[in-house]
mmCIF file of C-alpha atoms in Angstrom:
data_model
loop_
_atom_site.group_PDB
_atom_site.id
_atom_site.type_symbol
_atom_site.label_atom_id
_atom_site.label_comp_id
_atom_site.label_asym_id
_atom_site.label_seq_id
_atom_site.Cartn_x
_atom_site.Cartn_y
_atom_site.Cartn_z
ATOM 1 C CA MET Q 1 -59.084 60.308 -37.994
ATOM 2 C CA GLY Q 2 -59.971 62.622 -35.021
ATOM 3 C CA ASP Q 3 -58.056 65.645 -33.827
ATOM 4 C CA ILE Q 4 -54.898 64.689 -31.977
ATOM 5 C CA GLY Q 5 -55.798 66.557 -28.978
ATOM 6 C CA HIS Q 6 -58.362 68.557 -27.039
ATOM 7 C CA LEU Q 7 -57.917 70.864 -24.084
ATOM 8 C CA SER Q 8 -55.611 68.728 -22.156
ATOM 9 C CA ASP Q 9 -52.958 68.841 -24.890
ATOM 10 C CA MET Q 10 -52.971 72.500 -25.658
ATOM 11 C CA ASP Q 11 -50.519 73.508 -22.871
ATOM 12 C CA LYS Q 12 -52.717 76.160 -21.427
ATOM 13 C CA ILE Q 13 -52.590 74.704 -17.955
ATOM 14 C CA ASP Q 14 -49.035 74.024 -16.971
ATOM 15 C CA ASP Q 15 -49.440 71.568 -14.141
ATOM 16 C CA HIS Q 16 -51.147 69.205 -16.738
ATOM 17 C CA TYR Q 17 -47.573 68.167 -17.642
ATOM 18 C CA GLN Q 18 -47.373 66.579 -14.113
ATOM 19 C CA HIS Q 19 -49.567 63.827 -15.190
ATOM 20 C CA LYS Q 20 -47.858 60.571 -15.655
ATOM 21 C CA GLU Q 21 -49.258 59.395 -18.949
ATOM 22 C CA LEU Q 22 -48.367 62.582 -20.781
ATOM 23 C CA ARG Q 23 -44.924 62.789 -19.347
ATOM 24 C CA MET Q 24 -44.389 59.406 -20.657
ATOM 25 C CA ARG Q 25 -45.717 60.524 -24.194
ATOM 26 C CA LEU Q 26 -43.449 63.384 -24.176
ATOM 27 C CA ALA Q 27 -40.456 61.315 -23.229
ATOM 28 C CA ALA Q 28 -41.083 58.989 -26.165
ATOM 29 C CA ALA Q 29 -41.476 61.767 -28.638
ATOM 30 C CA LYS Q 30 -38.281 63.225 -27.509
ATOM 31 C CA ILE Q 31 -36.458 59.846 -28.064
ATOM 32 C CA VAL Q 32 -37.819 59.847 -31.690
ATOM 33 C CA SER Q 33 -37.005 63.472 -32.345
ATOM 34 C CA SER Q 34 -33.500 63.094 -30.936
ATOM 35 C CA SER Q 35 -32.949 60.138 -33.238
ATOM 36 C CA LEU Q 36 -33.814 62.360 -36.080
ATOM 37 C CA LEU Q 37 -31.755 65.449 -35.667
ATOM 38 C CA ALA Q 38 -29.990 65.093 -38.933
ATOM 39 C CA ILE Q 39 -33.472 64.928 -40.671
ATOM 40 C CA TRP Q 40 -35.321 67.903 -38.901
ATOM 41 C CA GLY Q 41 -34.607 68.399 -35.087
ATOM 42 C CA PHE Q 42 -37.531 70.853 -35.005
ATOM 43 C CA ALA Q 43 -38.032 70.327 -31.138
ATOM 44 C CA ASN Q 44 -34.402 71.077 -30.438
ATOM 45 C CA ALA Q 45 -34.236 74.329 -32.786
ATOM 46 C CA GLN Q 46 -34.586 76.795 -29.855
ATOM 47 C CA THR Q 47 -32.717 79.937 -29.810
ATOM 48 C CA PRO Q 48 -29.391 79.473 -27.866
ATOM 49 C CA ALA Q 49 -29.321 80.205 -24.353
ATOM 50 C CA THR Q 50 -26.261 81.616 -22.620
ATOM 51 C CA PRO Q 51 -23.976 78.636 -21.559
ATOM 52 C CA PRO Q 52 -22.916 78.031 -17.971
ATOM 53 C CA ALA Q 53 -19.473 79.240 -17.082
ATOM 54 C CA ALA Q 54 -18.376 75.897 -15.692
ATOM 55 C CA PRO Q 55 -20.618 72.742 -16.630
ATOM 56 C CA LYS Q 56 -21.029 70.660 -13.399
ATOM 57 C CA SER Q 57 -21.326 67.530 -15.547
ATOM 58 C CA PRO Q 58 -20.067 65.898 -18.916
ATOM 59 C CA SER Q 59 -22.065 66.608 -21.903
ATOM 60 C CA PRO Q 60 -24.418 63.887 -22.890
ATOM 61 C CA PRO Q 61 -23.318 61.662 -25.756
ATOM 62 C CA ALA Q 62 -24.409 62.836 -29.302
ATOM 63 C CA ALA Q 63 -27.611 61.718 -30.562
ATOM 64 C CA GLN Q 64 -27.611 58.933 -33.249
ATOM 65 C CA VAL Q 65 -27.443 60.526 -36.679
ATOM 66 C CA LEU Q 66 -29.913 59.074 -39.126
ATOM 67 C CA ALA Q 67 -30.288 59.960 -42.636
ATOM 68 C CA PRO Q 68 -33.883 59.946 -44.146
ATOM 69 C CA GLN Q 69 -34.197 56.938 -46.666
ATOM 70 C CA GLY Q 70 -36.587 56.081 -49.305
ATOM 71 C CA VAL Q 71 -39.817 58.401 -49.576
ATOM 72 C CA PHE Q 72 -38.584 60.124 -46.373
ATOM 73 C CA ALA Q 73 -35.569 61.582 -48.340
ATOM 74 C CA GLN Q 74 -38.059 63.212 -50.723
ATOM 75 C CA ILE Q 75 -39.775 65.276 -48.036
ATOM 76 C CA ASP Q 76 -38.853 69.020 -48.740
ATOM 77 C CA THR Q 77 -37.698 70.862 -45.533
ATOM 78 C CA LYS Q 78 -35.238 72.984 -47.281
ATOM 79 C CA LEU Q 79 -37.080 76.364 -46.627
ATOM 80 C CA GLY Q 80 -37.718 75.531 -43.177
ATOM 81 C CA GLN Q 81 -34.376 74.300 -42.188
ATOM 82 C CA GLU Q 82 -32.721 77.538 -43.422
ATOM 83 C CA ALA Q 83 -35.289 79.763 -41.639
ATOM 84 C CA LEU Q 84 -34.762 77.640 -38.445
ATOM 85 C CA ARG Q 85 -30.942 77.967 -38.841
ATOM 86 C CA LEU Q 86 -31.245 81.727 -39.199
ATOM 87 C CA LEU Q 87 -33.791 82.099 -36.160
ATOM 88 C CA SER Q 88 -31.681 79.983 -33.765
ATOM 89 C CA GLN Q 89 -28.193 80.983 -34.864
ATOM 90 C CA GLY Q 90 -28.418 84.247 -37.021
ATOM 91 C CA THR Q 91 -27.979 87.818 -36.159
ATOM 92 C CA ALA Q 92 -30.710 90.111 -35.283
ATOM 93 C CA GLN Q 93 -30.880 91.351 -38.834
ATOM 94 C CA GLN Q 94 -31.131 87.859 -40.202
ATOM 95 C CA GLN Q 95 -33.887 87.017 -37.733
ATOM 96 C CA GLN Q 96 -35.795 90.022 -38.909
ATOM 97 C CA GLY Q 97 -35.248 88.945 -42.413
ATOM 98 C CA VAL Q 98 -37.023 85.639 -41.657
ATOM 99 C CA LEU Q 99 -39.801 87.380 -39.980
ATOM 100 C CA GLU Q 100 -40.537 89.590 -42.942
ATOM 101 C CA ARG Q 101 -40.499 86.561 -45.147
ATOM 102 C CA VAL Q 102 -42.931 84.761 -43.057
ATOM 103 C CA ARG Q 103 -45.159 87.848 -42.973
ATOM 104 C CA ALA Q 104 -45.171 88.092 -46.634
ATOM 105 C CA ALA Q 105 -45.733 84.375 -47.538
ATOM 106 C CA PRO Q 106 -46.669 82.487 -44.416
ATOM 107 C CA GLU Q 107 -48.213 79.704 -46.626
ATOM 108 C CA ARG Q 108 -44.732 78.560 -47.626
ATOM 109 C CA PHE Q 109 -43.515 77.796 -44.164
ATOM 110 C CA GLN Q 110 -43.927 74.561 -42.167
ATOM 111 C CA PRO Q 111 -45.539 75.081 -38.659
ATOM 112 C CA PRO Q 112 -42.221 74.452 -36.599
ATOM 113 C CA VAL Q 113 -40.822 77.722 -38.072
ATOM 114 C CA PHE Q 114 -43.819 79.527 -36.330
ATOM 115 C CA TYR Q 115 -43.028 78.074 -33.096
ATOM 116 C CA VAL Q 116 -39.276 79.078 -33.065
ATOM 117 C CA LEU Q 117 -40.222 82.567 -34.639
ATOM 118 C CA SER Q 118 -42.656 82.970 -31.635
ATOM 119 C CA GLN Q 119 -39.760 82.479 -29.285
ATOM 120 C CA VAL Q 120 -37.621 84.897 -30.954
ATOM 121 C CA LEU Q 121 -40.303 87.393 -30.897
ATOM 122 C CA PHE Q 122 -41.199 86.930 -27.349
ATOM 123 C CA LYS Q 123 -37.739 87.444 -26.102
ATOM 124 C CA ALA Q 124 -37.663 90.662 -28.122
ATOM 125 C CA GLY Q 125 -40.599 91.859 -26.302
ATOM 126 C CA GLN Q 126 -43.147 91.530 -29.178
ATOM 127 C CA GLN Q 127 -45.366 89.333 -27.127
ATOM 128 C CA GLU Q 128 -48.684 89.792 -29.079
ATOM 129 C CA GLU Q 129 -47.150 88.881 -32.373
ATOM 130 C CA ALA Q 130 -45.367 86.003 -30.692
ATOM 131 C CA ALA Q 131 -48.510 84.603 -29.409
ATOM 132 C CA PHE Q 132 -50.124 84.966 -32.797
ATOM 133 C CA TRP Q 133 -47.314 82.931 -34.622
ATOM 134 C CA PHE Q 134 -47.258 80.238 -31.675
ATOM 135 C CA TYR Q 135 -50.881 79.398 -32.094
ATOM 136 C CA ALA Q 136 -50.838 79.593 -35.672
ATOM 137 C CA GLY Q 137 -48.004 77.145 -35.714
ATOM 138 C CA GLN Q 138 -49.950 74.911 -33.205
ATOM 139 C CA LEU Q 139 -53.012 74.934 -35.251
ATOM 140 C CA ARG Q 140 -51.205 73.976 -38.400
ATOM 141 C CA ALA Q 141 -49.161 71.398 -36.768
ATOM 142 C CA ARG Q 142 -52.410 69.700 -35.434
ATOM 143 C CA PHE Q 143 -53.800 69.633 -38.879
ATOM 144 C CA ASP Q 144 -50.568 67.940 -40.377
ATOM 145 C CA ALA Q 145 -50.532 65.463 -37.490
ATOM 146 C CA ASN Q 146 -54.051 64.550 -38.184
ATOM 147 C CA ARG Q 147 -53.324 63.870 -41.845
ATOM 148 C CA CYS Q 148 -50.211 61.890 -40.887
ATOM 149 C CA THR Q 149 -50.578 58.130 -41.020
ATOM 150 C CA ASP Q 150 -47.867 57.392 -38.529
ATOM 151 C CA ALA Q 151 -49.528 58.152 -35.124
ATOM 152 C CA THR Q 152 -46.070 58.216 -33.409
ATOM 153 C CA ALA Q 153 -45.062 61.238 -35.407
ATOM 154 C CA ARG Q 154 -48.040 63.363 -34.002
ATOM 155 C CA GLN Q 155 -46.208 63.414 -30.761
ATOM 156 C CA ALA Q 156 -43.817 66.032 -32.153
ATOM 157 C CA VAL Q 157 -46.723 68.582 -31.519
ATOM 158 C CA ASP Q 158 -46.575 67.735 -27.814
ATOM 159 C CA VAL Q 159 -42.840 68.368 -27.745
ATOM 160 C CA MET Q 160 -43.004 71.663 -29.433
ATOM 161 C CA ASN Q 161 -46.020 72.828 -27.209
ATOM 162 C CA GLN Q 162 -43.991 71.943 -24.142
ATOM 163 C CA SER Q 163 -40.825 73.636 -25.491
ATOM 164 C CA TYR Q 164 -42.310 76.799 -26.635
ATOM 165 C CA GLY Q 165 -45.697 77.285 -25.021
ATOM 166 C CA GLY Q 166 -45.061 78.115 -21.408
ATOM 167 C CA PRO Q 167 -44.269 81.766 -21.496
ATOM 168 C CA ILE Q 168 -46.746 82.633 -24.379
ATOM 169 C CA ASN Q 169 -49.577 80.735 -22.558
ATOM 170 C CA ARG Q 170 -48.958 82.623 -19.394
ATOM 171 C CA TYR Q 171 -48.769 85.843 -21.039
ATOM 172 C CA LEU Q 172 -52.004 85.463 -23.269
ATOM 173 C CA PHE Q 173 -54.050 83.979 -20.483
ATOM 174 C CA GLN Q 174 -53.721 86.968 -18.321
ATOM 175 C CA ASP Q 175 -56.405 88.633 -20.282
ATOM 176 C CA LEU Q 176 -59.033 86.124 -21.295
ATOM 177 C CA ASN Q 177 -60.890 88.390 -23.589
ATOM 178 C CA LYS Q 178 -57.772 89.066 -25.486
ATOM 179 C CA ALA Q 179 -57.010 85.272 -25.628
ATOM 180 C CA GLN Q 180 -60.274 84.560 -27.175
ATOM 181 C CA GLU Q 181 -60.141 87.168 -29.703
ATOM 182 C CA LEU Q 182 -56.554 86.122 -30.790
ATOM 183 C CA ILE Q 183 -57.550 82.459 -31.034
ATOM 184 C CA ALA Q 184 -60.452 83.254 -33.187
ATOM 185 C CA LYS Q 185 -58.135 85.463 -35.521
ATOM 186 C CA VAL Q 186 -55.725 82.539 -35.791
ATOM 187 C CA VAL Q 187 -58.508 80.232 -36.884
ATOM 188 C CA GLU Q 188 -59.750 82.630 -39.419
ATOM 189 C CA TRP Q 189 -56.321 83.342 -40.665
ATOM 190 C CA ASP Q 190 -55.646 79.481 -41.048
ATOM 191 C CA ARG Q 191 -58.858 79.169 -42.967
ATOM 192 C CA LYS Q 192 -57.929 81.798 -45.518
ATOM 193 C CA THR Q 193 -54.119 81.015 -45.678
ATOM 194 C CA PRO Q 194 -53.113 78.206 -48.171
ATOM 195 C CA HIS Q 195 -51.021 75.317 -46.960
ATOM 196 C CA ALA Q 196 -48.214 75.677 -49.687
ATOM 197 C CA TYR Q 197 -45.583 73.492 -47.954
ATOM 198 C CA ASP Q 198 -44.852 69.815 -47.649
ATOM 199 C CA PRO Q 199 -47.083 68.511 -44.807
ATOM 200 C CA ARG Q 200 -44.856 65.383 -44.493
ATOM 201 C CA TRP Q 201 -42.299 67.113 -42.340
ATOM 202 C CA ILE Q 202 -44.207 65.661 -39.326
ATOM 203 C CA ASN Q 203 -43.567 62.143 -40.612
ATOM 204 C CA LEU Q 204 -39.858 62.715 -39.934
ATOM 205 C CA HIS Q 205 -40.481 62.628 -36.213
ATOM 206 C CA GLY Q 206 -42.069 59.351 -36.153
ATOM 207 C CA ILE Q 207 -40.895 55.714 -35.422
ATOM 208 C CA GLN Q 208 -41.605 54.830 -39.037
ATOM 209 C CA ALA Q 209 -39.112 57.165 -40.342
ATOM 210 C CA VAL Q 210 -36.507 55.733 -37.779
ATOM 211 C CA GLN Q 211 -37.279 52.221 -38.936
ATOM 212 C CA ALA Q 212 -36.885 53.158 -42.541
ATOM 213 C CA ALA Q 213 -33.662 54.819 -42.018
ATOM 214 C CA LYS Q 214 -32.366 51.393 -40.449
ATOM 215 C CA ASP Q 215 -34.093 49.158 -42.767
ATOM 216 C CA PRO Q 216 -33.550 49.666 -46.526
ATOM 217 C CA GLN Q 217 -36.149 47.100 -47.332
ATOM 218 C CA LEU Q 218 -38.892 48.800 -45.477
ATOM 219 C CA ALA Q 219 -37.916 52.178 -46.891
ATOM 220 C CA ALA Q 220 -38.367 50.812 -50.372
ATOM 221 C CA LYS Q 221 -41.975 49.670 -49.530
ATOM 222 C CA LEU Q 222 -43.276 52.990 -48.426
ATOM 223 C CA THR Q 223 -44.757 55.428 -50.893
ATOM 224 C CA THR Q 224 -45.667 59.063 -50.855
ATOM 225 C CA GLU Q 225 -49.349 58.082 -50.470
ATOM 226 C CA SER Q 226 -48.738 55.784 -47.592
ATOM 227 C CA LEU Q 227 -47.454 58.672 -45.284
ATOM 228 C CA SER Q 228 -50.616 60.807 -45.376
ATOM 229 C CA LEU Q 229 -54.407 60.232 -45.435
ATOM 230 C CA PRO Q 230 -55.875 60.653 -49.018
ATOM 231 C CA GLN Q 231 -55.867 64.338 -50.260
ATOM 232 C CA SER Q 232 -59.693 63.952 -50.712
ATOM 233 C CA GLN Q 233 -59.983 64.164 -47.113
ATOM 234 C CA TRP Q 234 -57.783 67.093 -46.287
ATOM 235 C CA ALA Q 235 -60.275 69.983 -46.672
ATOM 236 C CA ALA Q 236 -62.818 68.561 -44.362
ATOM 237 C CA LEU Q 237 -60.170 67.397 -41.920
ATOM 238 C CA ALA Q 238 -58.519 70.895 -41.982
ATOM 239 C CA GLU Q 239 -62.044 72.307 -41.034
ATOM 240 C CA GLN Q 240 -62.750 69.711 -38.397
ATOM 241 C CA THR Q 241 -59.327 70.575 -36.881
ATOM 242 C CA ARG Q 242 -60.116 74.165 -36.827
ATOM 243 C CA THR Q 243 -63.464 73.799 -35.270
ATOM 244 C CA LYS Q 244 -62.323 71.383 -32.463
ATOM 245 C CA TYR Q 245 -59.374 73.691 -31.695
ATOM 246 C CA LEU Q 246 -61.450 76.718 -31.365
ATOM 247 C CA GLN Q 247 -64.044 75.146 -29.290
ATOM 248 C CA GLY Q 248 -61.309 73.735 -26.961
ATOM 249 C CA PHE Q 249 -60.147 77.156 -26.254
ATOM 250 C CA LYS Q 250 -63.597 78.377 -25.805
ATOM 251 C CA ASP Q 251 -64.253 75.646 -23.260
ATOM 252 C CA ALA Q 252 -60.953 76.430 -21.506
ATOM 253 C CA ILE Q 253 -61.570 80.208 -21.328
ATOM 254 C CA THR Q 254 -65.217 79.599 -20.106
ATOM 255 C CA GLN Q 255 -63.803 77.426 -17.485
ATOM 256 C CA LEU Q 256 -61.024 79.852 -16.339
ATOM 257 C CA LYS Q 257 -63.614 82.607 -16.178
ATOM 258 C CA VAL Q 258 -65.759 80.671 -13.777
ATOM 259 C CA GLU Q 259 -62.965 79.753 -11.486
ATOM 260 C CA SER Q 260 -61.691 83.410 -11.455
ATOM 261 C CA LYS Q 261 -64.997 84.620 -9.871
#
């Protein structure tokens, strides 16, 4: 399996999302994620914005609630769910507590926690650390997507990039040398930091999980092994993902430096 994306999927050039094909992919991914809010709902776990005083239109109907079935019910997201709840709904003290736990044991947290944490930090004025956790989450999410056998689930990475990447990308790419240093740091950190979490969180954002939630016979047929590529391939796939990720950034920075002259 190849890497799920190259330069065009990294969200570093905002107007890329004007392209029709990627807009369609993002729309499809949002539909899947919306159907799985009761299971994970990472793409919707943003810190709350100030609500408008007088809504101009009625609220949209609630998303369909689907409970995970079969092997999907065995996916461990407890730690991540609690972290996301505190980051999106908790007090400043509780958010700080999550930050400290992530700093102490980042290997235990699934990538979407890093995405949401980056938003909290960015809004608090801690842009540099926000950028680190955003790109750390992006790299790890790419690896999890690459080892996931449900290709539709991989689009969750596109959704999270679009949801959280804009402000951080614009901040970091004001200084291309700093951007290059930070991405190299993220890649080296990923290489040294274990992946001690359930990587199947991303499977919960795929069409297969939706179908299994509606079809008990399908849910009974699926196994833990069927959700991911064989573990014997993971180490090589992780390094391949890092290499392509780093090279994609280097190519983008080189291009931007040429265009800025």
